[in-house]
Coordinates of C-alpha atoms in Angstrom, one line a residue:
V1 CA 43.7 169.4 -1.5
S2 CA 40.7 167.4 -2.9
T3 CA 37.8 168.1 -2.0
Q4 CA 35.9 164.7 -3.1
S5 CA 33.5 163.6 -0.4
T6 CA 34.4 160.2 0.6
G7 CA 31.3 158.3 0.8
G8 CA 30.2 161.1 3.8
T9 CA 27.4 163.8 3.6
T10 CA 29.2 167.6 3.2
I11 CA 28.1 170.2 4.7
K12 CA 27.3 172.2 1.4
E13 CA 25.2 169.3 0.7
A14 CA 23.2 169.0 3.9
L15 CA 23.1 172.8 4.1
A16 CA 21.5 172.4 0.7
Q17 CA 18.8 169.8 1.8
W18 CA 17.8 172.2 4.9
E19 CA 17.3 175.0 3.4
Q20 CA 15.0 173.3 0.3
K21 CA 13.5 171.8 3.9
A22 CA 13.4 175.0 5.5
G23 CA 12.7 177.1 2.7
E24 CA 15.2 180.1 4.0
K25 CA 18.4 180.8 2.9
A26 CA 21.2 179.3 5.6
A27 CA 23.2 182.3 6.0
E28 CA 20.3 184.1 7.3
A29 CA 19.2 181.3 9.8
E30 CA 19.4 181.8 13.4
E31 CA 19.1 177.9 13.9
I32 CA 20.5 175.2 11.8
K33 CA 20.0 171.3 12.7
L34 CA 22.2 168.9 10.4
L35 CA 21.3 166.1 12.5
C36 CA 21.8 162.4 12.0
Q37 CA 22.6 162.7 8.0
I38 CA 22.3 159.1 6.3
P39 CA 25.4 158.9 5.3
S40 CA 27.0 160.9 8.2
I41 CA 28.7 164.2 8.1
E42 CA 32.6 163.3 8.7
K43 CA 33.8 166.4 8.4
M44 CA 33.1 170.4 9.4
D45 CA 34.3 171.4 6.3
A46 CA 34.7 175.4 4.8
S47 CA 30.6 175.6 3.9
L48 CA 30.2 176.7 7.9
S49 CA 31.7 179.7 7.5
T50 CA 28.7 181.0 5.3
L51 CA 26.7 180.9 8.3
T52 CA 26.8 184.4 10.0
N53 CA 23.9 184.5 11.5
C54 CA 23.2 181.0 13.0
K55 CA 23.1 181.4 17.1
K56 CA 22.3 177.4 17.1
L57 CA 23.9 175.0 15.6
S58 CA 23.1 171.0 15.9
L59 CA 25.5 168.3 14.1
S60 CA 25.1 165.6 16.7
T61 CA 24.9 162.2 15.6
N62 CA 26.9 162.2 12.5
A63 CA 31.3 160.4 12.1
I64 CA 32.7 164.1 12.7
E65 CA 36.1 163.5 14.4
K66 CA 37.5 167.1 14.4
I67 CA 35.9 170.7 15.0
T68 CA 37.1 172.6 12.5
N69 CA 35.9 175.3 10.5
L70 CA 33.6 177.9 13.0
N71 CA 35.2 181.3 11.6
G72 CA 32.2 182.7 9.9
L73 CA 30.3 181.8 13.2
K74 CA 30.3 185.3 14.8
S75 CA 26.8 185.2 16.1
L76 CA 27.1 181.5 17.4
K77 CA 25.9 180.8 21.3
I78 CA 24.8 177.0 21.3
L79 CA 26.7 174.5 19.3
S80 CA 25.2 170.9 19.8
L81 CA 28.1 168.1 18.8
G82 CA 27.0 164.8 20.7
R83 CA 27.4 161.2 19.7
N84 CA 29.9 162.2 16.8
N85 CA 33.2 160.9 17.3
I86 CA 35.0 163.7 18.7
K87 CA 38.8 163.7 20.4
S88 CA 39.1 167.2 21.5
F89 CA 38.2 170.4 22.2
S90 CA 40.8 172.1 19.4
G91 CA 39.0 174.6 16.9
L92 CA 36.8 176.2 19.0
E93 CA 38.8 179.5 19.0
P94 CA 36.9 181.1 16.7
V95 CA 33.5 181.1 18.4
G96 CA 35.7 181.6 22.0
D97 CA 33.6 185.3 22.7
T98 CA 30.5 184.1 21.6
L99 CA 29.8 180.8 22.8
E100 CA 27.8 179.9 25.7
E101 CA 26.8 176.7 25.3
L102 CA 28.3 173.5 24.4
W103 CA 26.8 170.1 23.9
I104 CA 29.3 167.5 23.1
S105 CA 27.9 164.3 25.5
Y106 CA 29.0 160.5 23.6
N107 CA 32.4 161.6 22.2
L108 CA 35.6 160.3 22.5
I109 CA 37.2 163.4 24.7
E110 CA 39.7 162.5 27.6
K111 CA 41.5 165.7 28.0
M112 CA 40.3 169.1 28.1
K113 CA 43.0 171.2 26.4
G114 CA 41.3 174.3 24.4
I115 CA 38.4 174.7 26.4
G116 CA 39.8 177.7 28.3
V117 CA 39.3 179.7 25.0
L118 CA 35.2 179.7 25.5
K119 CA 34.8 182.6 28.0
K120 CA 31.4 182.8 27.6
L121 CA 30.6 179.4 28.1
K122 CA 28.1 178.7 30.8
V123 CA 26.6 175.2 30.2
L124 CA 29.0 172.1 29.5
F125 CA 27.3 169.3 28.6
M126 CA 30.1 166.3 28.2
S127 CA 28.4 163.2 29.5
N128 CA 29.6 159.5 28.0
N129 CA 33.0 161.2 27.5
Q130 CA 36.4 159.3 28.8
V131 CA 37.9 162.5 31.3
K132 CA 40.0 159.8 34.0
D133 CA 41.9 162.6 35.6
W134 CA 41.2 165.4 38.2
S135 CA 43.8 167.8 36.3
E136 CA 41.6 167.6 32.8
V137 CA 38.7 168.5 35.5
Q138 CA 40.8 171.6 36.9
K139 CA 41.3 172.7 33.6
L140 CA 37.7 173.9 33.5
S141 CA 38.4 176.5 36.6
E142 CA 39.2 178.5 33.5
L143 CA 36.0 179.2 32.6
P144 CA 34.7 182.3 34.3
C145 CA 30.5 181.9 33.3
L146 CA 30.3 178.3 33.5
V147 CA 27.4 177.5 35.6
D148 CA 25.6 174.0 34.2
M149 CA 27.6 171.1 34.1
N150 CA 26.9 167.3 32.4
M151 CA 29.9 164.5 32.9
V152 CA 28.1 161.5 33.9
N153 CA 29.5 158.1 32.7
N154 CA 32.9 159.7 32.4
P155 CA 35.1 157.4 33.8
I156 CA 36.4 160.1 36.6
E157 CA 32.8 161.0 37.2
E158 CA 31.7 156.9 37.3
K159 CA 35.1 156.4 39.9
H160 CA 34.4 159.2 42.1
S161 CA 30.3 158.9 42.1
A162 CA 31.1 155.1 43.9
D163 CA 33.2 156.6 46.3
A164 CA 31.0 159.5 47.1
T165 CA 34.1 161.9 46.5
W166 CA 32.6 163.0 42.9
R167 CA 30.2 166.3 44.1
P168 CA 31.8 167.6 46.8
E169 CA 35.2 167.7 45.0
I170 CA 33.2 170.0 41.9
E171 CA 31.9 171.8 44.3
K172 CA 35.6 172.8 45.7
K173 CA 37.1 173.2 42.6
L174 CA 34.3 174.8 40.1
V175 CA 33.1 177.8 42.6
K176 CA 30.8 179.3 40.2
L177 CA 28.8 176.3 39.1
K178 CA 25.3 176.3 40.3
K179 CA 23.9 172.8 38.6
L180 CA 26.2 169.5 38.2
D181 CA 25.0 166.7 36.3
G182 CA 21.5 167.9 36.5
I183 CA 21.4 168.4 39.9
P184 CA 21.1 172.1 41.9
I185 CA 24.0 172.6 43.7
V186 CA 23.5 173.7 47.3
R187 CA 26.3 175.6 49.1
Q188 CA 26.1 176.2 53.0
D189 CA 27.8 179.6 52.8
E190 CA 27.4 181.3 49.7
E191 CA 31.0 182.9 49.9
E192 CA 32.2 184.8 46.8
E193 CA 35.9 183.4 46.0
D194 CA 37.8 186.6 44.3

């Protein structure tokens, strides 16, 4: 496998620049921001595996197409991947037991397959994606801790907000949700569902 860069910034290069600016070792840092790299980061490469202490990783506003190489990120709680070219949730398995917030707005996600591995996920920001079907939204019920979700400007939200069925349907499908699209959910009867 060729490791030659295709013209994009590699994670390794971005981390070296980050270390210079931050004056600390990336492997020891709890928060790392590699946003808006010029040229853009195109791949989440194996250099990410060195970030064992990282709790918040920001890779937004790049040109990443796939979620990969999260294996070493044992402490990761917040992953920010907004404004990339990501088409699916596959690749999240290594952070399934730690990730609490996923910020993945302004991507190309249509299917929710793979999201169910995030057993601790509380917050999902995925506005401006391509989700079209209720069957995909229903997969979010596999997330036992999800309390805050933003899905504005997905085709399904636009269609059902127009006919005022979006919020009532989500409230029925995702009974633990406390906030939808930035607005708290007020339930008439706070009955616990088993």
